[in-house]
CSV table of C-alpha atoms in Angstrom, one decimal:
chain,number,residue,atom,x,y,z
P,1,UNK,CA,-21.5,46.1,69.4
P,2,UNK,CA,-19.3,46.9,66.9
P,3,UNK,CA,-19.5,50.5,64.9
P,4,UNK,CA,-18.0,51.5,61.4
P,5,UNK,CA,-17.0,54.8,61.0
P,6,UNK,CA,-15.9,55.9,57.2
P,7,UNK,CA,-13.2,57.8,57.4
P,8,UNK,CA,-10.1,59.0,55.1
P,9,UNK,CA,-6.9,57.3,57.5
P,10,UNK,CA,-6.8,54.8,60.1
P,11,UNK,CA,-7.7,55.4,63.7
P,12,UNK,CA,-9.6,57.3,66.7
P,13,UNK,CA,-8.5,60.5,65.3
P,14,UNK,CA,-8.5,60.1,61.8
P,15,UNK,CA,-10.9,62.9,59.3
P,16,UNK,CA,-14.5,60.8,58.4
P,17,UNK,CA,-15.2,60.7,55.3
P,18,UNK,CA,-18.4,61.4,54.1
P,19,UNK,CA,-18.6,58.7,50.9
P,20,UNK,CA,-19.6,55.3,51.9
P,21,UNK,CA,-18.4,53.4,49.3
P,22,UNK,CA,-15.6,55.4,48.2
P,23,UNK,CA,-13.8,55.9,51.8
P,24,UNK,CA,-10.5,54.9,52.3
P,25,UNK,CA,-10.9,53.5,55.4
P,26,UNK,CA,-13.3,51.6,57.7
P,27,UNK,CA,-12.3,51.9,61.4
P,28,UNK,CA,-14.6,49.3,63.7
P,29,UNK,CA,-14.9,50.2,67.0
P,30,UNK,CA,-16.2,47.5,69.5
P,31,UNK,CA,-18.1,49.4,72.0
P,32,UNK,CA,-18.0,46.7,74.4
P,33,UNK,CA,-14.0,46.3,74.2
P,34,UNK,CA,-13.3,49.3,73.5
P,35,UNK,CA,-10.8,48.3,70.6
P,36,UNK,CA,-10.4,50.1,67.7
P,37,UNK,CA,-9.3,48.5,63.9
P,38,UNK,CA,-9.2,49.7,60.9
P,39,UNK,CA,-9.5,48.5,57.5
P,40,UNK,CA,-8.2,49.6,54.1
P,41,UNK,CA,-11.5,50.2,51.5
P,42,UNK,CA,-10.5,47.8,48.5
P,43,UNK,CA,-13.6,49.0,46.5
P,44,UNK,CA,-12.2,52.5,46.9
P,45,UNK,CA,-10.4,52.4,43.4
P,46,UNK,CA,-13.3,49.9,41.8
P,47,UNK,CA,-14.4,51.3,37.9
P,48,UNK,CA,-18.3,50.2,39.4
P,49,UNK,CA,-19.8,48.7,42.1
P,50,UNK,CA,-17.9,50.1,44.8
P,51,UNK,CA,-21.0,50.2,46.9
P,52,UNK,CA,-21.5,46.8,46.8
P,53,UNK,CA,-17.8,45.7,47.3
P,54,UNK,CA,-17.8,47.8,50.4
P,55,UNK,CA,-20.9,46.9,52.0
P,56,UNK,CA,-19.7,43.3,51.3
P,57,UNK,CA,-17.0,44.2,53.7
P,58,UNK,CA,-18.2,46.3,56.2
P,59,UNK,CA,-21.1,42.8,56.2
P,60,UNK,CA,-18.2,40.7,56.7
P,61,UNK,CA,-16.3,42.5,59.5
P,62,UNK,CA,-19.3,42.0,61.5
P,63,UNK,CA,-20.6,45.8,61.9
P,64,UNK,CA,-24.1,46.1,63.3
P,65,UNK,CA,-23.9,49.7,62.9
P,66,UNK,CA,-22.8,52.2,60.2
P,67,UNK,CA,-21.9,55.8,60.3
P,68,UNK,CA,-21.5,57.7,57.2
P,69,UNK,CA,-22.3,60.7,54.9
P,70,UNK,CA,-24.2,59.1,52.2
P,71,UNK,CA,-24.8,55.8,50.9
P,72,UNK,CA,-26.3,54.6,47.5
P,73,UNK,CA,-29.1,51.9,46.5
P,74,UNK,CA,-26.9,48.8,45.7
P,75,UNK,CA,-25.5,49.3,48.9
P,76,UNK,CA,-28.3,50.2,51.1
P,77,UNK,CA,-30.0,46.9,49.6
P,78,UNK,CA,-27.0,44.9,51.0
P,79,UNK,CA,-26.8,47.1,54.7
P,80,UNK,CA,-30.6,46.2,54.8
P,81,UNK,CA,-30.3,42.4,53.7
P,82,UNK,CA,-27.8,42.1,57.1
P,83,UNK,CA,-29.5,44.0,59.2
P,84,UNK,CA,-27.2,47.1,59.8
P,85,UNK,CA,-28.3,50.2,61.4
P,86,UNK,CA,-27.1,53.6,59.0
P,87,UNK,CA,-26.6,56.5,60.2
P,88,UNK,CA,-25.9,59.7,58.4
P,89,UNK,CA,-24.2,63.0,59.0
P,90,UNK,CA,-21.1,62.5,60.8
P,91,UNK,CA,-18.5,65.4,60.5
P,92,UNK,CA,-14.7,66.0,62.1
P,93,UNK,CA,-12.7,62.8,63.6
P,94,UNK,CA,-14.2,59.1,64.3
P,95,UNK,CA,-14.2,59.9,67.7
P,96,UNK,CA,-16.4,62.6,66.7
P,97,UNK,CA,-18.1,61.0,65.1
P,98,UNK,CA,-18.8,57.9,67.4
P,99,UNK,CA,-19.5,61.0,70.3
P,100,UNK,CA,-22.6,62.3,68.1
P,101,UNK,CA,-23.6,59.1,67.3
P,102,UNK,CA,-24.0,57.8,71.3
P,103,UNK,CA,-25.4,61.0,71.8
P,104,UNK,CA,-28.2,60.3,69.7
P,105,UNK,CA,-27.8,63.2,66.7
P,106,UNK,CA,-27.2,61.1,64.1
P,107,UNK,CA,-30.2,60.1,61.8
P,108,UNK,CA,-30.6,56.7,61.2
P,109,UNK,CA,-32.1,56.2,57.5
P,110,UNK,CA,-33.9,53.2,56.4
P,111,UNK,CA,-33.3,54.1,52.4
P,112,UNK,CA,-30.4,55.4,50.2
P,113,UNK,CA,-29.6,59.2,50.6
P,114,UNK,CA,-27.7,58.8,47.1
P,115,UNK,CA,-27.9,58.4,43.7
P,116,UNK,CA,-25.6,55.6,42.0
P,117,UNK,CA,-22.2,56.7,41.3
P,118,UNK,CA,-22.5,59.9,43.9
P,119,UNK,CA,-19.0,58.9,45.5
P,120,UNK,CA,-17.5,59.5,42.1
P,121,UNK,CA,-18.2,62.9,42.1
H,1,UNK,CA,-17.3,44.6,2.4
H,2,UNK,CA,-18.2,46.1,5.7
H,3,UNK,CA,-17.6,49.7,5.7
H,4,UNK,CA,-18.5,51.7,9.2
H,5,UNK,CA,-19.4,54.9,9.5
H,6,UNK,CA,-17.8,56.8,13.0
H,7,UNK,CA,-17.3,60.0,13.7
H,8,UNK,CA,-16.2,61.0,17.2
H,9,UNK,CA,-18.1,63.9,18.0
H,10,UNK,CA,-21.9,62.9,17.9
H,11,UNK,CA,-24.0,64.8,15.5
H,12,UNK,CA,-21.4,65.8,12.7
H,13,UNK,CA,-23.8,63.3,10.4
H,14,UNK,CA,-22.6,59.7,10.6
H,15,UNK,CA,-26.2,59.1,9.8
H,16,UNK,CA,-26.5,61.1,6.9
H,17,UNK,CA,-23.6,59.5,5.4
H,18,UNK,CA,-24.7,56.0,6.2
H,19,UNK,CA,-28.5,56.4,4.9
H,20,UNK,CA,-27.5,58.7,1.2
H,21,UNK,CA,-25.2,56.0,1.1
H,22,UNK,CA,-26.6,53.0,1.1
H,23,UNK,CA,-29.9,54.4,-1.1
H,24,UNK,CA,-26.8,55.3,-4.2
H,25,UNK,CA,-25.5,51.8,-4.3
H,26,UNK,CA,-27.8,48.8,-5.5
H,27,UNK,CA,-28.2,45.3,-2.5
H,28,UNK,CA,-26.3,47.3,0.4
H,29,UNK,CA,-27.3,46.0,3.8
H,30,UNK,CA,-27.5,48.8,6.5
H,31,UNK,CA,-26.9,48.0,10.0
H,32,UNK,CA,-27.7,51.1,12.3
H,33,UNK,CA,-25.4,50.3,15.4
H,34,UNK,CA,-26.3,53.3,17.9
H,35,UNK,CA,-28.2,51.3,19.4
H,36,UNK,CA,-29.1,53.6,22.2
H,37,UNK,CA,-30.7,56.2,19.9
H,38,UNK,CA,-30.8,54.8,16.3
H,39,UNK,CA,-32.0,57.1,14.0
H,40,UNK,CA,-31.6,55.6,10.3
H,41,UNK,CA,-34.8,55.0,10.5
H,42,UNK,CA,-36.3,58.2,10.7
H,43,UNK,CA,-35.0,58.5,7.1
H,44,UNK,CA,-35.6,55.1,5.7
H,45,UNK,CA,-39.6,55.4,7.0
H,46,UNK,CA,-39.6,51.3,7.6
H,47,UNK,CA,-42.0,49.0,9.1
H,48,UNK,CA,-40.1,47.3,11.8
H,49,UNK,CA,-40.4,43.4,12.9
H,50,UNK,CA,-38.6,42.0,15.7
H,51,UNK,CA,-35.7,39.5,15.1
H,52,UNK,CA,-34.7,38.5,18.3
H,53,UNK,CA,-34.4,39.6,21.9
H,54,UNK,CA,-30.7,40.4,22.9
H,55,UNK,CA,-30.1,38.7,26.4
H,56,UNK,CA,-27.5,38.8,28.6
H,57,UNK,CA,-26.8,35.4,30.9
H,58,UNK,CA,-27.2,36.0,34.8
H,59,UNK,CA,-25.9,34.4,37.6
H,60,UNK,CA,-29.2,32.8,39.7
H,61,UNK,CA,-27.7,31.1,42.9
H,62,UNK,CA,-28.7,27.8,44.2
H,63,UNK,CA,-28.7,28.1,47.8
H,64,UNK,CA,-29.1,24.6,48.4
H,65,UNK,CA,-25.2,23.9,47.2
H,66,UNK,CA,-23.8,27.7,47.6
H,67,UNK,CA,-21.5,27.3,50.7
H,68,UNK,CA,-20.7,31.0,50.8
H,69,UNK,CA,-17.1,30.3,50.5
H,70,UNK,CA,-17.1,34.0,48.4
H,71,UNK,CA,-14.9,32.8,44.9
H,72,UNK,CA,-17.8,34.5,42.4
H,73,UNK,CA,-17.9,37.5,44.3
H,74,UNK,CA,-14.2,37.8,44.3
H,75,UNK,CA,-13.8,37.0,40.6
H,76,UNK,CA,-16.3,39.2,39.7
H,77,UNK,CA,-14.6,42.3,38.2
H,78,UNK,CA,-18.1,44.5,38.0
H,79,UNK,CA,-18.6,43.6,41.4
H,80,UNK,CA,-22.2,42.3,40.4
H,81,UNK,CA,-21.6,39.7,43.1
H,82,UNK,CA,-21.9,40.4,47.1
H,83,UNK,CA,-20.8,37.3,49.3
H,84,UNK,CA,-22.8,38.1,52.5
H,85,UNK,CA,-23.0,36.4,56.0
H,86,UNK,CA,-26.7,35.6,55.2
H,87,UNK,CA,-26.1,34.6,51.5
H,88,UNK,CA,-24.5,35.7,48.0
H,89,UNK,CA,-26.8,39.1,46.3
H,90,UNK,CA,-27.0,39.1,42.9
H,91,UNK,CA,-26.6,43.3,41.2
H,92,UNK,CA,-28.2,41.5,37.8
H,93,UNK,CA,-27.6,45.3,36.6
H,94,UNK,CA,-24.3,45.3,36.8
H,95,UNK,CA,-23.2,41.9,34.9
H,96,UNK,CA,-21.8,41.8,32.0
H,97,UNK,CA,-23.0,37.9,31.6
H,98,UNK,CA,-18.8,36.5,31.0
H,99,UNK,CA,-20.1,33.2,33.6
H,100,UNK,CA,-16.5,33.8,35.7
H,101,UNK,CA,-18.7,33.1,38.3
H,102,UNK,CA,-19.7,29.8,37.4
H,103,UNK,CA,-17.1,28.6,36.3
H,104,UNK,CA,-14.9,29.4,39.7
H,105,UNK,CA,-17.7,28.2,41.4
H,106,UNK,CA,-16.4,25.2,43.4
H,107,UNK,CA,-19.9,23.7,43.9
H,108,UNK,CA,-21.8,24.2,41.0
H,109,UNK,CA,-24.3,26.3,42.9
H,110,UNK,CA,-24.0,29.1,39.8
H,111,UNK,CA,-26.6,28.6,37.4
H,112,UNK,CA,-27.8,31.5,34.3
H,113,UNK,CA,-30.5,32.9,33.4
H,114,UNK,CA,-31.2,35.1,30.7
H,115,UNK,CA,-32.4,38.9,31.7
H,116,UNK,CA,-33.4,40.8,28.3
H,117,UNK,CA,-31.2,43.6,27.7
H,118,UNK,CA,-32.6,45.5,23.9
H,119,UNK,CA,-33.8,43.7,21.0
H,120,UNK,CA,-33.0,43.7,16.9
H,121,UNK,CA,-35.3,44.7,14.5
H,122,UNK,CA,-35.4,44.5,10.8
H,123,UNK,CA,-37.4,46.4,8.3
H,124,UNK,CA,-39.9,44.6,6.6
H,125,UNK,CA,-39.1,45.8,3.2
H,126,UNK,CA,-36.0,44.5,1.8
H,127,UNK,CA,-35.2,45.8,-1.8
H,128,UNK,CA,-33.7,48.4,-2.7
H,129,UNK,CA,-31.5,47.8,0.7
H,130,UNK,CA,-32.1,45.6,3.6
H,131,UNK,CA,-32.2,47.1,6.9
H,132,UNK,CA,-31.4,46.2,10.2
H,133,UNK,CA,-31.0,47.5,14.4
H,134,UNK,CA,-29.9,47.3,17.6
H,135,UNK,CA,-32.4,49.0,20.2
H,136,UNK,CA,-30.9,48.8,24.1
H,137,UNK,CA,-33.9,48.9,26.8
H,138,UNK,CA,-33.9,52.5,28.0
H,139,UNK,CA,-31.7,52.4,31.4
H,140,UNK,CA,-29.1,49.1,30.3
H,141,UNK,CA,-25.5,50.0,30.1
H,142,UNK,CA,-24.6,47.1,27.6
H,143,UNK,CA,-24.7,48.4,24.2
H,144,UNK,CA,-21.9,46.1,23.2
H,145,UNK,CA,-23.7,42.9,23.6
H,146,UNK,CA,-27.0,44.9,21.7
H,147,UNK,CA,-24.0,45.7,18.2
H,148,UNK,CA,-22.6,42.2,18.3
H,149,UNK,CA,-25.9,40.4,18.3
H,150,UNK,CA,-27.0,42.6,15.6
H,151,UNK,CA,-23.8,42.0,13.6
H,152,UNK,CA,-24.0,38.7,13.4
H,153,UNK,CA,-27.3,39.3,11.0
H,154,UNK,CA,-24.6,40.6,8.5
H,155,UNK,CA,-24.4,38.4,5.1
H,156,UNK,CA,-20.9,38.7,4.3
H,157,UNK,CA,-21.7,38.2,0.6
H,158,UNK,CA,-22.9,41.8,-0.1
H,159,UNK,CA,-21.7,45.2,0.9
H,160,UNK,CA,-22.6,46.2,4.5
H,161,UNK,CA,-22.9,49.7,6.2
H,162,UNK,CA,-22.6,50.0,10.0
H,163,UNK,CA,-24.1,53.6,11.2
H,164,UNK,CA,-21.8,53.5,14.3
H,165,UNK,CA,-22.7,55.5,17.9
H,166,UNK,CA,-20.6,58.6,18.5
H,167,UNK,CA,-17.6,59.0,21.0
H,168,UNK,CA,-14.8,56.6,20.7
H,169,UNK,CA,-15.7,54.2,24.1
H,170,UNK,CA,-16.6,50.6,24.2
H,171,UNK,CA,-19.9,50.5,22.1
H,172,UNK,CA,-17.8,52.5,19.2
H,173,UNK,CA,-15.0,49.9,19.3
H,174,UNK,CA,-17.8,47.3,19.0
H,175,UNK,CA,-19.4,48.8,16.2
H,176,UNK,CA,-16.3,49.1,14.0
H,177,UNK,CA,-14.5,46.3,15.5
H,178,UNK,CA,-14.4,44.3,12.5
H,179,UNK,CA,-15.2,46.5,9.8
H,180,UNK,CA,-13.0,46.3,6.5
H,181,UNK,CA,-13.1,50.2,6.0
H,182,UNK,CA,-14.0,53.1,8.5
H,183,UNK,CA,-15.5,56.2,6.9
H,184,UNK,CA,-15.0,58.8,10.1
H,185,UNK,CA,-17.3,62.2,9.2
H,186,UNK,CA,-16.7,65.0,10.7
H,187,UNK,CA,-16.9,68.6,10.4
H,188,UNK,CA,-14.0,71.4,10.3
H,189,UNK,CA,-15.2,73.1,14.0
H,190,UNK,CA,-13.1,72.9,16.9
H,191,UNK,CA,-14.6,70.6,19.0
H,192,UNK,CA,-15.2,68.3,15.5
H,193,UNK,CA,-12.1,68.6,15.0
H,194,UNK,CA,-10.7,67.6,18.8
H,195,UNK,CA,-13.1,64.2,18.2
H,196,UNK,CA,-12.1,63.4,15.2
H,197,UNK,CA,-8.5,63.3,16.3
H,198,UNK,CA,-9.5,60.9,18.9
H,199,UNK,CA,-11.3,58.7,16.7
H,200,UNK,CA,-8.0,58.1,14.1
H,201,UNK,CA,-6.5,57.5,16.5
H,202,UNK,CA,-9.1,54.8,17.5
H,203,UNK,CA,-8.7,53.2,14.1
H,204,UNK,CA,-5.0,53.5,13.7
H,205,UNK,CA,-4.6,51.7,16.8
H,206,UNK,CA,-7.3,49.3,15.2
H,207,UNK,CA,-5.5,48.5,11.7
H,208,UNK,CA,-8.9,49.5,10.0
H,209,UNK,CA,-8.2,51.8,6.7
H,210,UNK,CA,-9.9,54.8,7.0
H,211,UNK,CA,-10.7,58.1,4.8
H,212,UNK,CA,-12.9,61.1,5.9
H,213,UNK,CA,-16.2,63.1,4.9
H,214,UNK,CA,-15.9,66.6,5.6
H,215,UNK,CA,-19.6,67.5,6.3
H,216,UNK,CA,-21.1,71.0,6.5
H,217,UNK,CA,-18.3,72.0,4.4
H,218,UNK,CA,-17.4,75.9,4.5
H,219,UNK,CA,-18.6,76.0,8.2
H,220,UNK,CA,-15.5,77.0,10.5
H,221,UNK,CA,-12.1,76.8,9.1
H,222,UNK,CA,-9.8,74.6,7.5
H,223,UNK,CA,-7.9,72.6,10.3
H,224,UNK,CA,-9.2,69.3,9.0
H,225,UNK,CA,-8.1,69.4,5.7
H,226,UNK,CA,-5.2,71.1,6.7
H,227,UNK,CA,-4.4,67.8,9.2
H,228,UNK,CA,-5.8,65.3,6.5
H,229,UNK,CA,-3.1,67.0,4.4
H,230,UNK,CA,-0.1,66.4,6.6
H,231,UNK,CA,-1.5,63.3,7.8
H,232,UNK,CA,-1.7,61.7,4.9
H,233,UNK,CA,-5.1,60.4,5.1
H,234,UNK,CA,-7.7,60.9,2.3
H,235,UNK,CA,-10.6,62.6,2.0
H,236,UNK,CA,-13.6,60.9,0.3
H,237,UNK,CA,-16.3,63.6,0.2
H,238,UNK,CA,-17.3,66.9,0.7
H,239,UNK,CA,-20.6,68.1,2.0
H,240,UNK,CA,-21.0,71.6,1.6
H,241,UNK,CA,-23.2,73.2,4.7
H,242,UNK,CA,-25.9,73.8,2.3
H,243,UNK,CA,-29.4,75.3,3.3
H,244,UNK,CA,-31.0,72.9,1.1
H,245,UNK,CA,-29.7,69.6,2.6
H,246,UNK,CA,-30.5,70.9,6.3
H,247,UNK,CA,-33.6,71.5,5.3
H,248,UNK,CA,-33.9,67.8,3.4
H,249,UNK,CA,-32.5,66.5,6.8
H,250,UNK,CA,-34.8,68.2,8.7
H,251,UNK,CA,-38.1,66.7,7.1
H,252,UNK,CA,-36.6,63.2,6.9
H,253,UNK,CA,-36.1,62.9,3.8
H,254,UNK,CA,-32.0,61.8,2.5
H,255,UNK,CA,-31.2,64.4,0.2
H,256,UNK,CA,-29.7,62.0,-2.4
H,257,UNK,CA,-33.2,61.3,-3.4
H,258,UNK,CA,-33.9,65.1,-4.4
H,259,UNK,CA,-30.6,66.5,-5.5
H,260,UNK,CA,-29.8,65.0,-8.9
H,261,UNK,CA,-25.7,64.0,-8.7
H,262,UNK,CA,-25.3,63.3,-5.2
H,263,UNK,CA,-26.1,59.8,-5.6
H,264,UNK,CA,-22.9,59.5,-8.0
H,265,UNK,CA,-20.7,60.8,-5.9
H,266,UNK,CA,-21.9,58.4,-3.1
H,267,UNK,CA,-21.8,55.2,-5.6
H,268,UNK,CA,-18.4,56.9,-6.5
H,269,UNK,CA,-16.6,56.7,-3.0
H,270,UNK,CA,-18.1,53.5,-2.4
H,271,UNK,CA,-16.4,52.5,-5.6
H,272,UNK,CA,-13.2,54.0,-4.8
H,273,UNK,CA,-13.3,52.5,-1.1
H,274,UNK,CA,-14.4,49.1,-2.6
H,275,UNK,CA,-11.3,49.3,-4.8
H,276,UNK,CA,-8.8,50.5,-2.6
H,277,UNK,CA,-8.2,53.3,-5.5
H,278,UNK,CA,-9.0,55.9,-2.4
H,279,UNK,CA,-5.4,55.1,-0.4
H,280,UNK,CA,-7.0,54.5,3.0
H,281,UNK,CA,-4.5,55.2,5.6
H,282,UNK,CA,-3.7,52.0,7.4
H,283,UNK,CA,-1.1,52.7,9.8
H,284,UNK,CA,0.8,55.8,9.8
């Protein structure tokens, strides 16, 4: 199964980032493999829409589950349309992050937690 | 003649100017361009009719041809497209209706659709002064496309006022875009003054000849004439900040139509702009 973490560098020990569509980086994690990649947020710098643009991505990479901070409507619509499982309130590293998260703390949401335009805040 | 009406910093009486002006000149056409709060019409008392819907052209997929290969989505700049395993999403919201997508489209699996954005409105009486806006639905973003489609109801024959929105964005730029004269009002404060720097600078970079309307005149200081002065640029009018006017303004009534003389000097700087007589600054 492969998980996305948002976080603000590449790799295992990188800071999360709590913006979903406004991260700089999504590191998958195959939990099956055990590899780790990451990818650069293109929508990061986007004047609107960056939801969308990342959710579009994270869709593409083949994530079936999302940790986060927060995510907004336009995107939830899309992480909804695909099927992937959000969870909110990650803090410290990936790895961190990905512990919590197998460990069951993290609360899965099943509609935004944001208002449009949160990230640019 | 199209003469705009701008200011910068909302509220220093771009309406005021607009609405005593066009009631001291005889056939002027009055286009109120704020579109998301127009307000000439609080003044003018008009019944309104509808002219036309303002729509904006949507991207509807056909996922019969669509072979997700992802080129709208890419193209699109306002990233109202989202190429997805399962399909491409449509953010109708966030389009701006250019039809990129359709026209990258290898396919032809892009068709359009109109979604209704605001509407224009006209008043049903038309003498002394024929009147005309923009209204965008409460929660669009578009105003732009609501201030050209109004535009276009402008009869280039007789003189034309466009009541522009405040701020200096997108939606100002469409208002005065192709105006032959830009009357900026403003008042001598320092935050009216801060906007109204911003907004010559909007027309100077726009080639439109410009002059200013100092309005509550004797309120704050004299940084605006003192600019003007060095600047070169002229000033048309002088509104003093005058109990009587406020008051005027405050029951809806344009004061030209109850202080004697105010509708000369209005008729005279539309004479003087209409001339050229006034010096507008062009490009300092």
């Amino acid at each position: 199964m492969k998980i996305c973490v948002t976080a603000k560098d590449k790799g295992m020990d990188s800071g999360i980032d709590p913006r979903f569509g406004r991260c700089a980086y999504f590191v998958i994690v195959d939990s099956e493999s055990g590899s780790v990649n990451s990818f650069e947020n293109t929508a990061l710098d986007a004047s609107g829409g960056a939801g969308i643009r990342a959710a579009e991505a994270v869709a593409n990479l083949g994530a079936e589950a999302l940790l986060t901070g927060s995510v907004g409507p336009n995107a939830f619509s899309i992480l909804s349309e695909v099927g992937i499982e959000v969870r909110i309130g990650i803090k410290g590293t990936v790895a961190d992050a990905l512990n919590a998260y197998r460990e069951g703390k993290l609360e899965a949401i099943d509609s935004p937690n944001a208002s449009a335009h949160a990230g640019m805040k | 003649m199209k003469i705009a009406i701008a200011s910068g910093k909302g509220g220093t009486g771009k309406t005021t100017v607009a609405v005593n002006l066009v009631l001291s000149v005889e056939g002027m056409q009055l286009f109120d361009c704020d579109v998301e709060e127009p307000n000439c019409n609080l003044f003018l008392g008009q019944e309104l009719e509808k002219v036309e819907d303002v729509s904006c052209p949507v991207p509807v997929i056909d996922s019969d041809k669509c072979t997700l290969c992802g080129k709208c989505a890419t193209f699109c700049r306002y990233n109202a497209l989202a190429a997805l395993p399962t399909g491409i999403m449509v953010f109708p919201f966030l389009c701006h209706g250019c039809g990129g997508c359709g026209l990258v489209c290898p396919e032809g699996a892009v068709q359009e659709e109109p979604r209704v954005l605001g509407v224009v409105e006209k008043g049903k009486t038309t003498a002394p002064l024929e009147f005309y806006r923009g209204l965008l639905n409460i929660g669009e973003a578009m105003a732009t496309l609501v201030i050209r489609t109004l535009q276009e109801h402008i009869d280039a024959s007789r003189p034309a006022i466009i009541d522009s929105p405040p701020g200096v964005a997108c939606p100002v730029i469409a208002a005065v875009g192709n105006a032959d004269y830009c009357v900026l009002v403003t008042e001598s404060t320092p935050f009216g003054f801060h906007d109204f720097k911003l907004a010559v600078e909007v027309v100077k970079l726009m080639k439109i000849p410009f002059g200013v309307v100092i309005n509550r005149d004797g309120l704050g200081d004299s940084r605006v004439e003192d600019f003007c002065r060095a600047e070169k640029i002229p000033i048309l009018l002088k509104i003093p900040n005058d109990m009587r006017i406020a008051r005027l303004y405050s029951e809806g009534i344009p004061f030209v139509e109850e202080m004697p003389g105010w509708k000369e000097k209005f008729a005279a700087m539309f004479k003087a702009i209409e001339s050229g007589s006034e010096s507008g600054v062009m490009n300092a």
